XYZ file of C-alpha atoms in Angstrom:
342
model
C 0.659 1.465 22.643
C 3.783 2.370 20.719
C 5.170 -0.516 18.616
C 8.284 -2.044 20.105
C 11.051 -3.189 17.809
C 13.868 -5.461 18.855
C 16.545 -3.731 20.900
C 19.882 -3.480 19.093
C 21.420 -6.014 21.471
C 18.446 -8.388 21.478
C 20.061 -10.964 19.215
C 17.357 -13.569 19.868
C 14.655 -11.455 18.223
C 16.936 -10.414 15.390
C 17.874 -14.037 14.744
C 14.209 -15.023 14.654
C 13.348 -12.310 12.114
C 16.257 -13.337 9.882
C 15.119 -16.946 10.105
C 11.599 -15.998 9.013
C 13.114 -14.254 5.991
C 15.414 -17.190 5.228
C 12.549 -19.705 5.285
C 10.495 -17.460 3.027
C 13.434 -16.993 0.644
C 14.110 -20.713 0.366
C 10.684 -22.348 0.694
C 8.046 -19.901 -0.544
C 7.754 -19.524 -4.286
C 6.270 -16.042 -4.037
C 9.403 -14.607 -2.428
C 11.175 -13.948 -5.755
C 8.295 -12.765 -7.882
C 9.912 -9.474 -8.751
C 13.420 -8.409 -9.598
C 14.581 -5.803 -7.095
C 14.737 -2.294 -8.548
C 16.388 0.236 -6.249
C 14.224 3.359 -5.801
C 15.559 6.758 -6.873
C 16.315 7.671 -3.228
C 17.022 5.406 -0.265
C 18.519 5.720 3.206
C 21.834 3.908 3.610
C 21.732 2.132 6.965
C 24.721 -0.200 6.628
C 27.495 0.219 4.081
C 28.626 -3.372 4.457
C 25.272 -5.124 4.018
C 23.765 -6.558 0.832
C 22.139 -4.318 -1.760
C 18.495 -5.075 -1.030
C 16.145 -2.557 0.511
C 13.313 -2.521 3.036
C 10.239 -0.281 2.975
C 8.500 1.274 5.950
C 4.745 1.657 6.184
C 3.539 3.966 8.940
C 0.956 6.568 9.797
C 1.948 10.131 9.073
C 1.707 12.709 11.844
C 1.755 16.490 11.674
C 5.380 16.448 12.862
C 6.532 13.657 10.519
C 9.841 14.839 8.976
C 9.604 15.490 5.258
C 12.082 15.972 2.463
C 11.455 19.164 0.502
C 13.312 21.000 -2.229
C 14.709 23.303 0.460
C 16.384 20.531 2.485
C 17.076 17.983 -0.265
C 20.781 18.836 -0.570
C 21.229 18.573 3.210
C 19.472 15.186 3.179
C 21.917 13.944 0.549
C 24.827 14.817 2.817
C 23.422 12.626 5.572
C 20.797 12.476 8.302
C 21.684 12.173 11.981
C 19.854 9.228 13.472
C 19.020 11.161 16.638
C 17.305 13.853 14.565
C 14.679 11.364 13.406
C 11.531 10.398 15.366
C 11.785 7.219 17.406
C 9.841 5.078 14.950
C 12.247 5.993 12.148
C 15.255 5.301 14.383
C 13.813 1.910 15.288
C 13.238 1.138 11.615
C 16.839 1.954 10.768
C 18.043 -0.355 13.551
C 15.687 -3.134 12.460
C 16.941 -2.830 8.883
C 20.509 -3.185 10.107
C 19.562 -6.200 12.221
C 18.100 -7.900 9.168
C 21.384 -7.399 7.334
C 19.853 -5.119 4.717
C 21.645 -2.055 3.442
C 18.899 0.310 2.312
C 15.674 1.630 3.831
C 12.926 3.503 1.974
C 10.628 5.858 3.916
C 8.050 7.734 1.845
C 8.185 11.040 3.707
C 11.991 11.173 3.403
C 12.558 9.595 -0.006
C 9.925 11.508 -1.959
C 10.382 15.262 -2.365
C 7.059 16.340 -0.930
C 6.769 19.754 -2.603
C 8.063 18.658 -6.006
C 5.115 18.296 -8.373
C 7.270 16.384 -10.842
C 8.277 13.859 -8.194
C 4.651 13.244 -7.243
C 3.432 13.141 -10.846
C 5.606 10.099 -11.547
C 4.976 8.499 -8.176
C 1.827 6.306 -8.571
C 3.466 3.784 -10.890
C 6.788 4.032 -9.080
C 5.087 3.427 -5.721
C 3.856 0.053 -6.933
C 7.396 -0.977 -7.887
C 8.909 0.310 -4.655
C 6.764 -1.917 -2.431
C 6.583 -4.881 -4.802
C 10.367 -4.995 -5.221
C 11.301 -4.475 -1.562
C 12.988 -7.371 0.215
C 10.567 -6.880 3.112
C 8.263 -4.222 4.559
C 8.337 -3.065 8.156
C 4.935 -2.014 9.456
C 4.608 0.059 12.624
C 1.080 -0.512 13.866
C 0.409 1.253 17.172
C -2.406 -0.365 19.131
C -4.543 1.324 21.749
C -4.592 -1.996 23.546
C -2.305 -4.745 22.298
C -4.217 -8.035 22.454
C -1.654 -10.464 21.078
C -4.115 -11.403 18.349
C -3.335 -10.906 14.649
C -6.941 -10.197 13.720
C -7.290 -7.471 16.366
C -3.776 -6.046 16.322
C -3.275 -5.970 12.542
C -6.480 -6.536 10.574
C -8.539 -4.228 12.786
C -5.654 -2.063 13.930
C -5.448 1.682 13.471
C -2.952 1.444 10.612
C -5.179 -0.882 8.554
C -7.911 1.767 8.598
C -5.750 4.177 6.638
C -6.271 4.606 2.912
C -2.622 4.754 1.852
C -1.797 1.596 3.792
C -3.972 -0.764 1.729
C -1.849 -0.687 -1.408
C 1.367 -0.730 0.613
C 0.254 -3.928 2.323
C -1.096 -5.667 -0.779
C 1.944 -4.824 -2.883
C 4.482 -5.967 -0.262
C 5.813 -9.490 -0.639
C 6.168 -9.974 3.095
C 5.691 -7.773 6.148
C 7.036 -7.602 9.682
C 4.266 -6.064 11.791
C 5.356 -4.456 15.061
C 2.258 -3.896 17.206
C 2.448 -3.063 20.878
C 4.452 -5.838 22.518
C 3.939 -8.389 19.748
C 5.617 -8.968 16.394
C 3.915 -10.698 13.467
C 5.242 -12.039 10.210
C 2.909 -12.037 7.209
C 3.528 -13.436 3.750
C 1.511 -15.329 1.167
C 2.267 -18.689 2.796
C 2.193 -18.115 6.539
C 1.386 -15.800 9.418
C 3.606 -16.099 12.474
C 3.996 -14.306 15.773
C 6.972 -13.875 18.056
C 5.176 -15.473 20.998
C 3.130 -18.217 19.325
C 5.061 -19.241 16.234
C 2.940 -20.066 13.193
C -0.567 -19.082 14.189
C -2.573 -19.336 10.996
C -2.251 -19.926 7.286
C -4.111 -17.509 5.017
C -6.063 -20.374 3.473
C -7.530 -21.199 6.887
C -9.503 -17.949 6.964
C -12.099 -17.019 4.391
C -10.951 -14.010 2.413
C -7.715 -13.562 4.363
C -6.154 -10.403 2.857
C -2.504 -11.469 3.076
C 0.049 -9.521 1.018
C -0.153 -9.973 -2.759
C -3.354 -12.053 -2.605
C -5.053 -9.681 -5.018
C -2.073 -9.774 -7.322
C -2.049 -13.589 -7.436
C -5.765 -13.875 -8.230
C -6.757 -15.314 -11.589
C -8.088 -12.820 -14.172
C -10.988 -15.227 -14.717
C -12.651 -13.958 -11.542
C -13.380 -10.825 -13.527
C -14.562 -7.602 -11.983
C -15.122 -9.198 -8.548
C -11.471 -8.628 -7.677
C -11.686 -4.923 -8.504
C -15.111 -4.595 -6.857
C -13.945 -6.040 -3.539
C -10.846 -3.848 -3.603
C -12.728 -0.641 -4.392
C -15.436 -1.248 -1.777
C -12.836 -1.958 0.897
C -10.760 1.062 -0.065
C -13.774 3.382 -0.018
C -14.243 2.626 3.710
C -10.750 3.723 4.678
C -9.620 7.037 6.173
C -7.459 9.682 4.545
C -6.018 12.717 6.290
C -6.215 14.620 3.010
C -9.537 13.712 1.430
C -8.281 14.821 -1.977
C -5.759 11.938 -1.878
C -8.602 9.487 -2.575
C -7.921 9.135 -6.344
C -4.175 8.607 -5.924
C -3.709 6.599 -2.700
C -4.649 3.395 -4.527
C -3.320 4.220 -8.004
C -0.141 2.168 -7.582
C -2.229 -0.921 -6.918
C -4.412 -0.138 -9.933
C -1.223 -0.116 -12.031
C -0.383 -3.655 -10.922
C -3.906 -4.950 -11.526
C -3.795 -3.501 -15.036
C -0.940 -5.858 -15.859
C -2.711 -8.847 -14.336
C -5.951 -8.263 -16.227
C -4.381 -6.828 -19.384
C -6.604 -3.816 -19.307
C -6.579 -0.219 -18.170
C -7.862 0.948 -14.807
C -7.951 4.539 -13.701
C -9.903 6.261 -10.938
C -11.884 3.107 -10.175
C -13.103 2.653 -13.759
C -11.812 -0.530 -15.439
C -11.897 -0.516 -19.211
C -12.338 -4.284 -19.545
C -15.267 -4.134 -17.131
C -16.632 -0.726 -18.002
C -20.288 -1.672 -17.549
C -19.783 -3.149 -14.083
C -17.471 -0.284 -13.086
C -20.198 2.284 -13.673
C -22.715 0.474 -11.447
C -21.302 1.971 -8.250
C -23.587 3.614 -5.736
C -23.319 5.104 -2.276
C -23.701 2.415 0.364
C -24.978 4.629 3.154
C -27.884 7.008 3.471
C -25.519 9.942 3.278
C -24.757 12.502 0.631
C -21.420 11.920 -1.137
C -19.661 15.258 -1.276
C -17.584 16.198 -4.333
C -13.867 16.356 -3.611
C -13.134 18.785 -6.406
C -14.578 21.767 -8.166
C -15.031 20.199 -11.579
C -14.722 23.612 -13.219
C -11.286 24.159 -11.675
C -8.591 22.495 -13.777
C -5.883 23.130 -11.164
C -7.461 21.379 -8.168
C -7.577 17.929 -9.783
C -5.180 15.048 -9.382
C -3.866 14.241 -12.845
C -2.671 10.685 -13.525
C -1.566 9.497 -16.979
C -2.612 12.888 -18.291
C -6.216 12.333 -17.216
C -8.110 14.322 -14.599
C -10.638 12.692 -12.253
C -13.969 12.426 -14.120
C -17.122 13.499 -12.347
C -18.654 10.057 -12.963
C -15.942 8.263 -10.953
C -16.668 7.453 -7.299
C -13.120 8.617 -6.518
C -14.268 12.173 -7.127
C -16.492 11.987 -4.038
C -16.299 11.144 -0.348
C -17.925 8.184 1.338
C -18.306 4.431 1.170
C -19.595 2.773 -1.982
C -21.228 -0.461 -3.069
C -22.209 -1.869 -6.438
C -25.631 -2.545 -7.901
C -26.196 -6.271 -8.214
C -27.820 -7.399 -11.453
C -29.019 -11.007 -11.976
C -26.551 -12.625 -14.367
C -28.683 -15.505 -15.613
C -28.544 -15.271 -19.381
C -26.661 -11.959 -19.230
C -23.166 -11.521 -20.622
C -21.226 -8.320 -20.475
C -19.706 -7.045 -23.676
C -16.029 -7.104 -22.712
C -14.643 -5.232 -25.711
C -16.322 -1.960 -24.810
C -15.043 0.931 -26.880
C -15.093 4.478 -25.555
C -13.070 7.617 -25.996
C -12.778 11.228 -24.889
C -13.465 13.746 -27.635
C -12.033 16.779 -25.925
C -10.608 18.208 -22.744
C -13.934 19.850 -21.854
C -15.560 16.411 -21.667
C -13.433 15.528 -18.646
């Protein structure tokens, strides 16, 4: 079922969405965690509205419009609304209804064939979603059930690899799924038809936005472990995106834990990081030819090491070691002696 956004003249729905945002702005402490930083490129939806921006999270299709170096100048001159797919048109209208001026859509606001644009993108992606006023999520459902767990948590969009970091980094999200609309933030989950339906604390391990980013560093590697295991189960259209589709979230967790994390290996928890294993009785296929320097993703000047699980396909788990009387050496020192060692 295609997600349905409020019709331009449906003022009741628009008023309800604005009220959800107002309550979150005024009553929820997490709403102003980050100072808004406008991305390098945005879509102007309303020249009279305030200077905040909204992000869109969606599933890419083969016909999803993309900005390239060839059409970048034309894009800067303007984009006709009718030339965009329906989900993008609806997102523009929803942004206007919320009284927000700017909209950020990844396929349009990142130059897809510009290696320089993509090279700087992992860290920038984290800031784009974390600083957005709100995120709009278009979650098509094969059969809308009017249930947050089924429509969102188990929905098609939540099975996509890129979506995990977009959801976790977002401060609050408007989910449009079938005929239902859900609001999700760190303090409440609401639906258009049922009002407040559940608080994240009422469900064990509820993965509401920013939960991972609000966790205490004292929990140690468990936060990274749960994230990496969950991410390894998700789908990617381009399998080679595996090392980068979560890198923005790794950037944020680095700040929280005051360490360095790259390709699923956390410096502060190096020993635990290396205890990954395949979780199924299936061979994990390499994603790269380790002898080919060109085929690798390169983040922070480092290529994917062969001993990282992100260099392979498949779901992972971690070896459990009894911790009675065992303490990890947290100040592990390691270094790379030369490019050939990568």
